[in-house]
Amino acid sequence: DVKVTQSSRYLVKRTGEKVFLECVQDMDHENMFWYRQDPGLGLRLIYFSYDVKMKEKGDIPEGYSVSREKKERFSLILESASTNQTSMYLCASSPRVGTGSTGANVLTFGAGSRLTVL
Amino acid sequence: AQSVSQHNHHVILSEAASLELGCNYSYGGTVNLFWYVQYPGQHLQLLLKYFSGDPLVKGIKGFEAEFIKSKFSFNLRKPSVQWSDTAEYFCAVNEDSNSGYALNFGKGTSLLVTP
């Protein structure tokens, strides 16, 4: 089975702390993503990566950074956590496929990391 | 701006009722369309997808969706819901291009099915 593993299911941090959220996939996927999920707002894309050491900003990158040193691992970093970053963070991965009829880019999600910043 | 709209935020149905959840998008080019489901306490999982061909696609657990290009819509349907369909449903879109790796999600629809 395809697996995306997020190392922490629940975290509680204090304002100003540096927070690392780790995500590992075992499917040899090229693309990896970080979303945050908030009630009434759906999923919003923070960052994504389509190759090792490559990263692209999503819709809400402010206050976050990412690291992709190895193909299977994609880390989300909150340099200085704030209360408005309290959320559920979802990691996902997908294979790189061509365009046209094979262009369906199906994301596989991890179980999520629920972060509370006090 | 490109967007995905889900019209119903909260839906309550009785078992055996029919379901239709609306989804519209505002992309101008060729798109890939998805419905994901998140059961209580579980991770997001793919319900069905459309990328070409027959605009009526069938997914898991008796769900289906119809792509109507002229209406920019991809509505989800199920003829008879069960209590176990209680979940949050998300419509998602990406452009069919080399840069279109990420999915753009709607805000979700929370479905409660009552016995």
PDB file of C-alpha atoms in Angstrom:
ATOM      1  CA  ASP A   1       0.000   0.000   0.000  1.00  0.00           C
ATOM      2  CA  VAL A   2       1.027   3.544  -0.701  1.00  0.00           C
ATOM      3  CA  LYS A   3       2.133   5.207   2.472  1.00  0.00           C
ATOM      4  CA  VAL A   4       2.659   8.772   3.569  1.00  0.00           C
ATOM      5  CA  THR A   5       3.775   8.968   7.173  1.00  0.00           C
ATOM      6  CA  GLN A   6       3.715  12.093   9.270  1.00  0.00           C
ATOM      7  CA  SER A   7       5.886  11.705  12.320  1.00  0.00           C
ATOM      8  CA  SER A   8       3.709  13.551  14.822  1.00  0.00           C
ATOM      9  CA  ARG A   9      -0.060  13.279  15.085  1.00  0.00           C
ATOM     10  CA  TYR A  10      -0.398  15.867  17.840  1.00  0.00           C
ATOM     11  CA  LEU A  11       1.943  18.642  18.903  1.00  0.00           C
ATOM     12  CA  VAL A  12       1.598  21.454  21.390  1.00  0.00           C
ATOM     13  CA  LYS A  13       4.100  24.281  21.108  1.00  0.00           C
ATOM     14  CA  ARG A  14       4.542  27.733  22.551  1.00  0.00           C
ATOM     15  CA  THR A  15       4.543  30.994  20.635  1.00  0.00           C
ATOM     16  CA  GLY A  16       7.964  31.706  19.222  1.00  0.00           C
ATOM     17  CA  GLU A  17       9.176  28.110  19.206  1.00  0.00           C
ATOM     18  CA  LYS A  18      10.657  26.571  16.081  1.00  0.00           C
ATOM     19  CA  VAL A  19       8.551  23.662  14.896  1.00  0.00           C
ATOM     20  CA  PHE A  20       9.480  20.852  12.522  1.00  0.00           C
ATOM     21  CA  LEU A  21       6.845  18.689  10.886  1.00  0.00           C
ATOM     22  CA  GLU A  22       8.246  15.661   9.133  1.00  0.00           C
ATOM     23  CA  CYS A  23       6.741  13.684   6.296  1.00  0.00           C
ATOM     24  CA  VAL A  24       8.082  10.525   4.669  1.00  0.00           C
ATOM     25  CA  GLN A  25       6.674   8.633   1.709  1.00  0.00           C
ATOM     26  CA  ASP A  26       7.710   5.171   0.574  1.00  0.00           C
ATOM     27  CA  MET A  27       6.355   5.250  -2.961  1.00  0.00           C
ATOM     28  CA  ASP A  28       9.295   6.862  -4.749  1.00  0.00           C
ATOM     29  CA  HIS A  29       7.073   9.823  -5.632  1.00  0.00           C
ATOM     30  CA  GLU A  30       8.645  12.928  -7.125  1.00  0.00           C
ATOM     31  CA  ASN A  31       6.074  15.434  -5.893  1.00  0.00           C
ATOM     32  CA  MET A  32       5.382  16.274  -2.275  1.00  0.00           C
ATOM     33  CA  PHE A  33       3.037  18.823  -0.735  1.00  0.00           C
ATOM     34  CA  TRP A  34       2.167  20.520   2.508  1.00  0.00           C
ATOM     35  CA  TYR A  35      -1.387  21.756   3.091  1.00  0.00           C
ATOM     36  CA  ARG A  36      -3.095  23.134   6.125  1.00  0.00           C
ATOM     37  CA  GLN A  37      -6.703  22.277   6.858  1.00  0.00           C
ATOM     38  CA  ASP A  38      -8.944  24.612   8.811  1.00  0.00           C
ATOM     39  CA  PRO A  39     -12.700  24.345   9.410  1.00  0.00           C
ATOM     40  CA  GLY A  40     -14.631  26.290   6.799  1.00  0.00           C
ATOM     41  CA  LEU A  41     -11.500  27.026   4.784  1.00  0.00           C
ATOM     42  CA  GLY A  42     -10.794  23.608   3.331  1.00  0.00           C
ATOM     43  CA  LEU A  43      -7.229  22.730   2.367  1.00  0.00           C
ATOM     44  CA  ARG A  44      -4.790  25.475   1.498  1.00  0.00           C
ATOM     45  CA  LEU A  45      -1.453  24.798  -0.136  1.00  0.00           C
ATOM     46  CA  ILE A  46       1.588  25.999   1.790  1.00  0.00           C
ATOM     47  CA  TYR A  47       4.513  24.652  -0.221  1.00  0.00           C
ATOM     48  CA  PHE A  48       5.217  21.883  -2.647  1.00  0.00           C
ATOM     49  CA  SER A  49       8.265  20.243  -4.143  1.00  0.00           C
ATOM     50  CA  TYR A  50       8.615  18.449  -7.450  1.00  0.00           C
ATOM     51  CA  ASP A  51      12.171  17.242  -6.952  1.00  0.00           C
ATOM     52  CA  VAL A  52      14.911  16.950  -4.371  1.00  0.00           C
ATOM     53  CA  LYS A  53      16.096  20.380  -3.215  1.00  0.00           C
ATOM     54  CA  MET A  54      13.343  22.058  -5.241  1.00  0.00           C
ATOM     55  CA  LYS A  55      10.485  23.950  -3.657  1.00  0.00           C
ATOM     56  CA  GLU A  56       7.639  26.119  -4.802  1.00  0.00           C
ATOM     57  CA  LYS A  57       5.468  28.465  -2.786  1.00  0.00           C
ATOM     58  CA  GLY A  58       1.816  27.663  -2.560  1.00  0.00           C
ATOM     59  CA  ASP A  59      -1.026  29.976  -1.670  1.00  0.00           C
ATOM     60  CA  ILE A  60      -0.070  30.670   1.960  1.00  0.00           C
ATOM     61  CA  PRO A  61       3.725  30.321   2.393  1.00  0.00           C
ATOM     62  CA  GLU A  62       4.170  33.192   4.853  1.00  0.00           C
ATOM     63  CA  GLY A  63       5.598  32.030   8.161  1.00  0.00           C
ATOM     64  CA  TYR A  64       6.669  28.672   6.790  1.00  0.00           C
ATOM     65  CA  SER A  65       9.648  27.139   5.075  1.00  0.00           C
ATOM     66  CA  VAL A  66      10.367  23.661   3.764  1.00  0.00           C
ATOM     67  CA  SER A  67      13.247  21.330   3.198  1.00  0.00           C
ATOM     68  CA  ARG A  68      13.606  18.455   0.743  1.00  0.00           C
ATOM     69  CA  GLU A  69      17.060  16.942   1.086  1.00  0.00           C
ATOM     70  CA  LYS A  70      15.978  13.435   0.150  1.00  0.00           C
ATOM     71  CA  LYS A  71      13.344  12.268  -2.280  1.00  0.00           C
ATOM     72  CA  GLU A  72      11.268  10.524   0.346  1.00  0.00           C
ATOM     73  CA  ARG A  73      11.279  13.245   2.981  1.00  0.00           C
ATOM     74  CA  PHE A  74       9.636  16.670   2.985  1.00  0.00           C
ATOM     75  CA  SER A  75       9.817  18.798   6.094  1.00  0.00           C
ATOM     76  CA  LEU A  76       7.708  21.794   7.019  1.00  0.00           C
ATOM     77  CA  ILE A  77       9.324  24.347   9.315  1.00  0.00           C
ATOM     78  CA  LEU A  78       7.673  27.039  11.347  1.00  0.00           C
ATOM     79  CA  GLU A  79      10.559  29.348  12.216  1.00  0.00           C
ATOM     80  CA  SER A  80       8.676  31.108  15.001  1.00  0.00           C
ATOM     81  CA  ALA A  81       5.312  29.570  15.725  1.00  0.00           C
ATOM     82  CA  SER A  82       2.341  31.844  16.239  1.00  0.00           C
ATOM     83  CA  THR A  83      -1.153  31.149  17.499  1.00  0.00           C
ATOM     84  CA  ASN A  84      -2.654  31.651  14.038  1.00  0.00           C
ATOM     85  CA  GLN A  85      -0.644  28.648  12.870  1.00  0.00           C
ATOM     86  CA  THR A  86      -2.709  26.362  15.068  1.00  0.00           C
ATOM     87  CA  SER A  87      -4.100  23.979  12.497  1.00  0.00           C
ATOM     88  CA  MET A  88      -4.124  20.503  11.003  1.00  0.00           C
ATOM     89  CA  TYR A  89      -1.185  20.041   8.644  1.00  0.00           C
ATOM     90  CA  LEU A  90      -1.467  17.506   5.854  1.00  0.00           C
ATOM     91  CA  CYS A  91       1.376  16.099   3.822  1.00  0.00           C
ATOM     92  CA  ALA A  92       0.769  14.472   0.457  1.00  0.00           C
ATOM     93  CA  SER A  93       2.746  12.977  -2.379  1.00  0.00           C
ATOM     94  CA  SER A  94       2.152  12.089  -6.001  1.00  0.00           C
ATOM     95  CA  PRO A  95       4.045  10.592  -8.900  1.00  0.00           C
ATOM     96  CA  ARG A  96       5.185  12.759 -11.751  1.00  0.00           C
ATOM     97  CA  VAL A  97       3.070  11.881 -14.738  1.00  0.00           C
ATOM     98  CA  GLY A  98       2.782  13.330 -18.192  1.00  0.00           C
ATOM     99  CA  THR A  99       0.084  15.629 -19.435  1.00  0.00           C
ATOM    100  CA  GLY A 100      -2.949  14.624 -21.458  1.00  0.00           C
ATOM    101  CA  SER A 101      -4.798  11.462 -20.611  1.00  0.00           C
ATOM    102  CA  THR A 102      -2.160  10.343 -18.155  1.00  0.00           C
ATOM    103  CA  GLY A 103      -1.997  13.706 -16.466  1.00  0.00           C
ATOM    104  CA  ALA A 104      -4.186  12.909 -13.497  1.00  0.00           C
ATOM    105  CA  ASN A 105      -2.067  13.845 -10.563  1.00  0.00           C
ATOM    106  CA  VAL A 106      -3.504  11.810  -7.743  1.00  0.00           C
ATOM    107  CA  LEU A 107      -2.333  12.899  -4.309  1.00  0.00           C
ATOM    108  CA  THR A 108      -1.959  10.440  -1.470  1.00  0.00           C
ATOM    109  CA  PHE A 109      -2.294  12.007   1.953  1.00  0.00           C
ATOM    110  CA  GLY A 110      -0.844  11.286   5.338  1.00  0.00           C
ATOM    111  CA  ALA A 111      -2.928  11.143   8.500  1.00  0.00           C
ATOM    112  CA  GLY A 112      -2.151  14.739   9.431  1.00  0.00           C
ATOM    113  CA  SER A 113      -0.377  16.546  12.240  1.00  0.00           C
ATOM    114  CA  ARG A 114      -2.546  18.607  14.536  1.00  0.00           C
ATOM    115  CA  LEU A 115      -0.523  21.515  15.847  1.00  0.00           C
ATOM    116  CA  THR A 116      -1.640  23.711  18.711  1.00  0.00           C
ATOM    117  CA  VAL A 117       0.364  26.866  19.417  1.00  0.00           C
ATOM    118  CA  LEU A 118      -0.222  28.395  22.830  1.00  0.00           C
TER     119      LEU A 118
ATOM    120  CA  ALA B   1      -8.192  34.078  -9.840  1.00  0.00           C
ATOM    121  CA  GLN B   2      -8.549  30.344 -10.183  1.00  0.00           C
ATOM    122  CA  SER B   3     -10.931  28.895  -7.653  1.00  0.00           C
ATOM    123  CA  VAL B   4     -13.003  25.898  -6.666  1.00  0.00           C
ATOM    124  CA  SER B   5     -16.449  26.464  -5.161  1.00  0.00           C
ATOM    125  CA  GLN B   6     -18.493  23.984  -3.203  1.00  0.00           C
ATOM    126  CA  HIS B   7     -21.989  25.289  -2.776  1.00  0.00           C
ATOM    127  CA  ASN B   8     -23.090  23.392   0.291  1.00  0.00           C
ATOM    128  CA  HIS B   9     -21.069  23.657   3.465  1.00  0.00           C
ATOM    129  CA  HIS B  10     -23.278  21.452   5.612  1.00  0.00           C
ATOM    130  CA  VAL B  11     -25.726  18.836   4.410  1.00  0.00           C
ATOM    131  CA  ILE B  12     -27.942  16.640   6.566  1.00  0.00           C
ATOM    132  CA  LEU B  13     -29.721  13.688   4.982  1.00  0.00           C
ATOM    133  CA  SER B  14     -31.637  10.687   6.168  1.00  0.00           C
ATOM    134  CA  GLU B  15     -30.440   7.236   5.203  1.00  0.00           C
ATOM    135  CA  ALA B  16     -31.570   6.169   1.738  1.00  0.00           C
ATOM    136  CA  ALA B  17     -31.927   9.764   0.561  1.00  0.00           C
ATOM    137  CA  SER B  18     -30.184  10.795  -2.633  1.00  0.00           C
ATOM    138  CA  LEU B  19     -27.137  13.014  -2.509  1.00  0.00           C
ATOM    139  CA  GLU B  20     -25.808  15.651  -4.840  1.00  0.00           C
ATOM    140  CA  LEU B  21     -22.928  17.922  -3.850  1.00  0.00           C
ATOM    141  CA  GLY B  22     -22.102  20.787  -6.130  1.00  0.00           C
ATOM    142  CA  CYS B  23     -18.647  21.790  -7.299  1.00  0.00           C
ATOM    143  CA  ASN B  24     -17.722  24.529  -9.748  1.00  0.00           C
ATOM    144  CA  TYR B  25     -14.301  25.689 -10.829  1.00  0.00           C
ATOM    145  CA  SER B  26     -13.001  28.716 -12.639  1.00  0.00           C
ATOM    146  CA  TYR B  27     -10.031  27.402 -14.617  1.00  0.00           C
ATOM    147  CA  GLY B  28      -9.930  28.220 -18.281  1.00  0.00           C
ATOM    148  CA  GLY B  29      -7.848  25.374 -19.624  1.00  0.00           C
ATOM    149  CA  THR B  30      -7.870  21.605 -19.501  1.00  0.00           C
ATOM    150  CA  VAL B  31      -8.374  20.342 -15.995  1.00  0.00           C
ATOM    151  CA  ASN B  32      -8.198  17.211 -13.914  1.00  0.00           C
ATOM    152  CA  LEU B  33     -10.989  16.889 -11.372  1.00  0.00           C
ATOM    153  CA  PHE B  34     -11.179  14.998  -8.105  1.00  0.00           C
ATOM    154  CA  TRP B  35     -13.402  14.293  -5.165  1.00  0.00           C
ATOM    155  CA  TYR B  36     -11.737  13.365  -1.893  1.00  0.00           C
ATOM    156  CA  VAL B  37     -13.460  12.172   1.270  1.00  0.00           C
ATOM    157  CA  GLN B  38     -12.394  12.412   4.885  1.00  0.00           C
ATOM    158  CA  TYR B  39     -14.232  10.104   7.274  1.00  0.00           C
ATOM    159  CA  PRO B  40     -14.211  11.102  10.947  1.00  0.00           C
ATOM    160  CA  GLY B  41     -10.764  10.556  12.395  1.00  0.00           C
ATOM    161  CA  GLN B  42      -9.327   9.285   9.126  1.00  0.00           C
ATOM    162  CA  HIS B  43      -7.050  10.701   6.468  1.00  0.00           C
ATOM    163  CA  LEU B  44      -8.179  12.129   3.164  1.00  0.00           C
ATOM    164  CA  GLN B  45      -8.721   9.521   0.515  1.00  0.00           C
ATOM    165  CA  LEU B  46      -9.583   9.628  -3.145  1.00  0.00           C
ATOM    166  CA  LEU B  47     -13.235   9.014  -3.967  1.00  0.00           C
ATOM    167  CA  LEU B  48     -13.034   9.417  -7.743  1.00  0.00           C
ATOM    168  CA  LYS B  49     -11.249  11.340 -10.459  1.00  0.00           C
ATOM    169  CA  TYR B  50     -11.775  12.587 -13.977  1.00  0.00           C
ATOM    170  CA  PHE B  51      -9.050  13.451 -16.441  1.00  0.00           C
ATOM    171  CA  SER B  52     -10.514  12.589 -19.854  1.00  0.00           C
ATOM    172  CA  GLY B  53     -13.053  10.424 -21.659  1.00  0.00           C
ATOM    173  CA  ASP B  54     -16.519   9.603 -20.360  1.00  0.00           C
ATOM    174  CA  PRO B  55     -17.664  12.618 -18.341  1.00  0.00           C
ATOM    175  CA  LEU B  56     -19.581  10.362 -15.967  1.00  0.00           C
ATOM    176  CA  VAL B  57     -17.090   8.751 -13.634  1.00  0.00           C
ATOM    177  CA  LYS B  58     -17.727   6.155 -10.997  1.00  0.00           C
ATOM    178  CA  GLY B  59     -15.827   5.949  -7.765  1.00  0.00           C
ATOM    179  CA  ILE B  60     -15.745   3.865  -4.655  1.00  0.00           C
ATOM    180  CA  LYS B  61     -18.735   3.082  -2.433  1.00  0.00           C
ATOM    181  CA  GLY B  62     -21.341   3.816  -5.091  1.00  0.00           C
ATOM    182  CA  PHE B  63     -20.386   7.443  -5.690  1.00  0.00           C
ATOM    183  CA  GLU B  64     -20.313   8.992  -9.133  1.00  0.00           C
ATOM    184  CA  ALA B  65     -19.625  12.430 -10.562  1.00  0.00           C
ATOM    185  CA  GLU B  66     -20.424  14.143 -13.816  1.00  0.00           C
ATOM    186  CA  PHE B  67     -18.133  16.582 -15.557  1.00  0.00           C
ATOM    187  CA  ILE B  68     -20.093  19.236 -17.448  1.00  0.00           C
ATOM    188  CA  LYS B  69     -17.519  21.326 -19.259  1.00  0.00           C
ATOM    189  CA  SER B  70     -19.947  24.028 -20.361  1.00  0.00           C
ATOM    190  CA  LYS B  71     -20.949  24.617 -16.752  1.00  0.00           C
ATOM    191  CA  PHE B  72     -17.454  24.219 -15.274  1.00  0.00           C
ATOM    192  CA  SER B  73     -19.003  21.741 -12.871  1.00  0.00           C
ATOM    193  CA  PHE B  74     -18.139  18.375 -11.369  1.00  0.00           C
ATOM    194  CA  ASN B  75     -21.001  17.420  -9.089  1.00  0.00           C
ATOM    195  CA  LEU B  76     -20.861  14.378  -6.832  1.00  0.00           C
ATOM    196  CA  ARG B  77     -23.858  12.071  -6.581  1.00  0.00           C
ATOM    197  CA  LYS B  78     -25.017   8.978  -4.789  1.00  0.00           C
ATOM    198  CA  PRO B  79     -28.510   7.567  -5.238  1.00  0.00           C
ATOM    199  CA  SER B  80     -28.931   6.277  -1.691  1.00  0.00           C
ATOM    200  CA  VAL B  81     -26.714   7.372   1.188  1.00  0.00           C
ATOM    201  CA  GLN B  82     -25.822   5.302   4.210  1.00  0.00           C
ATOM    202  CA  TRP B  83     -24.951   6.315   7.746  1.00  0.00           C
ATOM    203  CA  SER B  84     -21.335   5.369   6.964  1.00  0.00           C
ATOM    204  CA  ASP B  85     -21.183   8.124   4.330  1.00  0.00           C
ATOM    205  CA  THR B  86     -21.041  10.705   7.102  1.00  0.00           C
ATOM    206  CA  ALA B  87     -17.832  12.548   6.261  1.00  0.00           C
ATOM    207  CA  GLU B  88     -16.364  15.697   4.816  1.00  0.00           C
ATOM    208  CA  TYR B  89     -16.159  15.856   1.034  1.00  0.00           C
ATOM    209  CA  PHE B  90     -13.713  17.962  -0.910  1.00  0.00           C
ATOM    210  CA  CYS B  91     -13.713  18.814  -4.575  1.00  0.00           C
ATOM    211  CA  ALA B  92     -10.282  19.509  -6.087  1.00  0.00           C
ATOM    212  CA  VAL B  93      -8.916  20.639  -9.414  1.00  0.00           C
ATOM    213  CA  ASN B  94      -5.572  20.908 -11.112  1.00  0.00           C
ATOM    214  CA  GLU B  95      -4.632  22.167 -14.504  1.00  0.00           C
ATOM    215  CA  ASP B  96      -3.422  19.619 -16.974  1.00  0.00           C
ATOM    216  CA  SER B  97      -0.021  21.123 -17.520  1.00  0.00           C
ATOM    217  CA  ASN B  98       3.534  20.426 -16.496  1.00  0.00           C
ATOM    218  CA  SER B  99       3.338  22.973 -13.737  1.00  0.00           C
ATOM    219  CA  GLY B 100      -0.018  21.779 -12.448  1.00  0.00           C
ATOM    220  CA  TYR B 101       1.185  19.386  -9.814  1.00  0.00           C
ATOM    221  CA  ALA B 102      -0.702  20.741  -6.838  1.00  0.00           C
ATOM    222  CA  LEU B 103      -4.422  20.403  -6.294  1.00  0.00           C
ATOM    223  CA  ASN B 104      -6.616  23.376  -5.550  1.00  0.00           C
ATOM    224  CA  PHE B 105      -9.320  22.349  -3.084  1.00  0.00           C
ATOM    225  CA  GLY B 106     -12.767  23.664  -2.346  1.00  0.00           C
ATOM    226  CA  LYS B 107     -13.739  24.522   1.202  1.00  0.00           C
ATOM    227  CA  GLY B 108     -15.435  21.200   1.745  1.00  0.00           C
ATOM    228  CA  THR B 109     -18.933  19.944   2.453  1.00  0.00           C
ATOM    229  CA  SER B 110     -19.726  18.276   5.732  1.00  0.00           C
ATOM    230  CA  LEU B 111     -22.302  15.520   5.260  1.00  0.00           C
ATOM    231  CA  LEU B 112     -24.231  14.062   8.169  1.00  0.00           C
ATOM    232  CA  VAL B 113     -26.420  11.052   7.455  1.00  0.00           C
ATOM    233  CA  THR B 114     -28.960  10.310  10.119  1.00  0.00           C
ATOM    234  CA  PRO B 115     -30.423   6.845  10.744  1.00  0.00           C
TER     235      PRO B 115
END
